[in-house]
Coordinates of C-alpha atoms in Angstrom, one line a residue:
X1 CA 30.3 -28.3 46.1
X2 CA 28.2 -26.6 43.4
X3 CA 28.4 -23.1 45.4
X4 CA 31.8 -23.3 45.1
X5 CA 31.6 -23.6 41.0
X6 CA 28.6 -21.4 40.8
X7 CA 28.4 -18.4 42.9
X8 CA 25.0 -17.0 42.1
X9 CA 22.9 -18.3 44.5
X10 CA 19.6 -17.5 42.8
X11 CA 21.4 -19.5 39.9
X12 CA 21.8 -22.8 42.0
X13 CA 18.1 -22.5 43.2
X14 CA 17.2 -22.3 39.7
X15 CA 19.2 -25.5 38.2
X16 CA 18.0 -27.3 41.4
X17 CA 14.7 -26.2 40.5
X18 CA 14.5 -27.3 37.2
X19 CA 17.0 -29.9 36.8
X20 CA 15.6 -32.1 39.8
X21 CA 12.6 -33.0 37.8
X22 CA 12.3 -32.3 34.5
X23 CA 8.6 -31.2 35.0
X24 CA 8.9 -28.8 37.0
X25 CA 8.1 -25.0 35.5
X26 CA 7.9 -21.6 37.0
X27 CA 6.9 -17.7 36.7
X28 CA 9.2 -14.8 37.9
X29 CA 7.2 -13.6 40.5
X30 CA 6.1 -17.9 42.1
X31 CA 9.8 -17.9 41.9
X32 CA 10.6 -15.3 43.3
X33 CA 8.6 -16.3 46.6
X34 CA 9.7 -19.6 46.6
X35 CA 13.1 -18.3 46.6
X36 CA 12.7 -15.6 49.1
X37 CA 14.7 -13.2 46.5
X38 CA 13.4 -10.6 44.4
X39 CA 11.8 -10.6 41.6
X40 CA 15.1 -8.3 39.6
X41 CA 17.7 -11.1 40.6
X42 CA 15.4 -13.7 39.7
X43 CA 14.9 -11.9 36.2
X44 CA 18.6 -11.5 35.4
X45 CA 19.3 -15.4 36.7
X46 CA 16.2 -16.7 34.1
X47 CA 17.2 -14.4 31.1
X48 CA 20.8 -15.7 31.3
X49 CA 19.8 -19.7 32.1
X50 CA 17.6 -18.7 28.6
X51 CA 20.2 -16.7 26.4
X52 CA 22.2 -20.2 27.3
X53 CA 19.5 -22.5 26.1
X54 CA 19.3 -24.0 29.1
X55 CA 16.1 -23.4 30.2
X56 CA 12.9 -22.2 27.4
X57 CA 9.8 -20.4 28.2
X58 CA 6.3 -19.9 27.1
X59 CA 3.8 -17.6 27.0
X60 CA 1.2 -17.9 29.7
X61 CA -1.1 -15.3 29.2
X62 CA 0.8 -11.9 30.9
X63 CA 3.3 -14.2 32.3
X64 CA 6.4 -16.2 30.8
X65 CA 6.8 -19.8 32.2
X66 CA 10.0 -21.5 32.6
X67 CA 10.9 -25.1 32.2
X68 CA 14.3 -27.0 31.9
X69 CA 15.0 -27.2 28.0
X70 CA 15.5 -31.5 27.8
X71 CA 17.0 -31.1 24.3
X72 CA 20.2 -28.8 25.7
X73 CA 23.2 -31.0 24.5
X74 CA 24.0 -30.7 28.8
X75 CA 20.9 -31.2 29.5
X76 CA 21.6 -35.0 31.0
X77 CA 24.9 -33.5 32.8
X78 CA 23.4 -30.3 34.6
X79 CA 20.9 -32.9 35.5
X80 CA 23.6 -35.7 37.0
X81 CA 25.3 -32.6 38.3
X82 CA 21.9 -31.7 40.5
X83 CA 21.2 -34.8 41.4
X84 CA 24.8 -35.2 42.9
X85 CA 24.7 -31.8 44.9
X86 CA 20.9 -32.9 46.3
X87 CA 22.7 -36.5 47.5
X88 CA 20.1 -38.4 45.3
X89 CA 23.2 -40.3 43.7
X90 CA 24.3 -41.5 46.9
X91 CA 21.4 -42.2 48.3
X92 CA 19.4 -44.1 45.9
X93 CA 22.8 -46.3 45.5
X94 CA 22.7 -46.7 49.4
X95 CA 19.0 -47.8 49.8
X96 CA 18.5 -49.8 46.8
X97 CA 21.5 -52.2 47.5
X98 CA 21.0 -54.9 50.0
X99 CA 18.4 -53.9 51.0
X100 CA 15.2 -56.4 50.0
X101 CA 13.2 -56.4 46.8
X102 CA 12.9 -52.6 46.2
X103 CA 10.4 -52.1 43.1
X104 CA 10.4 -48.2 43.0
X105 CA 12.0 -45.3 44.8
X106 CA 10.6 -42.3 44.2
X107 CA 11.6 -38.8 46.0
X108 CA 8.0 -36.8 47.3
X109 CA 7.3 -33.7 48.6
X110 CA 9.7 -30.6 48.0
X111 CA 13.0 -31.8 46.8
X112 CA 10.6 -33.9 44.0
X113 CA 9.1 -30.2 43.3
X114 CA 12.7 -28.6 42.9
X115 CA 12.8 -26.7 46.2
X116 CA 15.8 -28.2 48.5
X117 CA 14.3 -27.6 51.6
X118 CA 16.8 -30.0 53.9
X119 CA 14.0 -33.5 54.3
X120 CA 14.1 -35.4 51.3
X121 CA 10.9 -37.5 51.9
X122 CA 11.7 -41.1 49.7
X123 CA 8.9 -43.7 49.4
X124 CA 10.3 -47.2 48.9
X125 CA 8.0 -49.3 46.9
X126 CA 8.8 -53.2 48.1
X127 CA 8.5 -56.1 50.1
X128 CA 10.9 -58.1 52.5
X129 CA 12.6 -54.7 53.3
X130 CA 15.3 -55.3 55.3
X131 CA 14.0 -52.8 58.5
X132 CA 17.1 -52.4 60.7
X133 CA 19.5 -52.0 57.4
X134 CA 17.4 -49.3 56.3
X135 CA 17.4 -47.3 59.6
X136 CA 21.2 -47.5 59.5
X137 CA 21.2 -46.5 55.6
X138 CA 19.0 -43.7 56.7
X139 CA 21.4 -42.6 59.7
X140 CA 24.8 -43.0 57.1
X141 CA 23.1 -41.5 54.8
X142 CA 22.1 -38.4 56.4
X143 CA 25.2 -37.3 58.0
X144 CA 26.9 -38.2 54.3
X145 CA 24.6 -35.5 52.3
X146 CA 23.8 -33.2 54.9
X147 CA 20.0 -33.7 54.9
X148 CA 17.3 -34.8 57.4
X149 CA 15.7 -38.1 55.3
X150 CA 12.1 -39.2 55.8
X151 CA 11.1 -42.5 54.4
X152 CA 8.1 -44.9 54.4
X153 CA 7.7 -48.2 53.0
X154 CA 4.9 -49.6 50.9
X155 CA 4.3 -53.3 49.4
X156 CA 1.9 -51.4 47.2
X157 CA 1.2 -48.1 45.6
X158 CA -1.3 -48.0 42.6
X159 CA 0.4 -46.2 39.6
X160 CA -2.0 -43.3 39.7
X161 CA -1.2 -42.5 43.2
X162 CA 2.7 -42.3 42.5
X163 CA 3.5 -38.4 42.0
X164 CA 6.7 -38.2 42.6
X165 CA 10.2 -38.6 40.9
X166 CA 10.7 -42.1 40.5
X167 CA 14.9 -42.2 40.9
X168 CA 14.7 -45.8 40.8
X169 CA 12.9 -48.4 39.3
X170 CA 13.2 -52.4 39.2
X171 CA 13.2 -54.0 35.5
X172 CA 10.4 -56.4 35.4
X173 CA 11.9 -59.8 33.8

């Protein structure tokens, strides 16, 4: 869907990057690796994303460090716009529904770092969770976005252990 819109593919590894979770920064040459592209394509993709406004950068010593600029008046819609090409819409609506008392969902591991690396690893945060639902969520989900999905389930996760992207969290009344 979004390589269809956006033909650069260094581009959509950038907005993925950075629009998945807002904390996420880089350097040319760490993204460059984590891209498998070089470093020139990766250059011309971060100068235009900045001449936009999209993205802003510090000084970091020799090095310039990019982050996702949050006050970009499309800030919120690049990010809805990622989170729809990753399947994180779909799924979080999927698990979180009939499912038991789910406290917290929060996305680990690479796709919570910006890297879409195929497993989306999801830690479900809950009790009374409704086992066979959620291995037939999993399978539905899946073959709906296109990505192998990993996911445990915890009655209890101290907040200081949590370092994820929480995509879903239950109000507490």
């Amino acid at each position: 869907m979004l390589d269809s819109l956006i033909t650069s593919k260094t581009r959509i590894k950038l907005l993925v990057k950075f629009f998945s979770n807002a904390g996420n920064r880089g350097y040319l040459r760490g993204l460059a690796d984590e891209f498998n592209e070089s470093t020139n394509s990766v250059r011309v993709e971060l100068n235009r994303l900045s001449e936009a406004g999209l993205l802003h950068w510090q000084n970091h010593g020799k090095t310039k460090r990019y982050q996702a600029n949050e006050s970009h008046p499309l800030y919120q819609e690049i990010r809805s716009i990622v989170s729809k090409y990753l399947g994180f819409d779909h799924l979080i609506e999927q698990v979180v529904h009939n499912l038991g008392n789910v406290k917290k969902a929060i996305i680990l591991g690479d796709y919570a770092r910006g890297k879409d690396s195929g497993t989306i690893e999801l830690l479900l945060v809950g009790e009374e969770i409704n086992s066979d639902y959620l291995d037939f969520l999993i399978k539905k989900t899946e073959e709906k976005i296109q990505r192998k999905l990993r996911v445990e389930v915890k009655d209890f996760v101290p907040q200081e252990a949590l370092s994820g992207l929480v995509v879903f969290e239950k109000e507490e009344a």
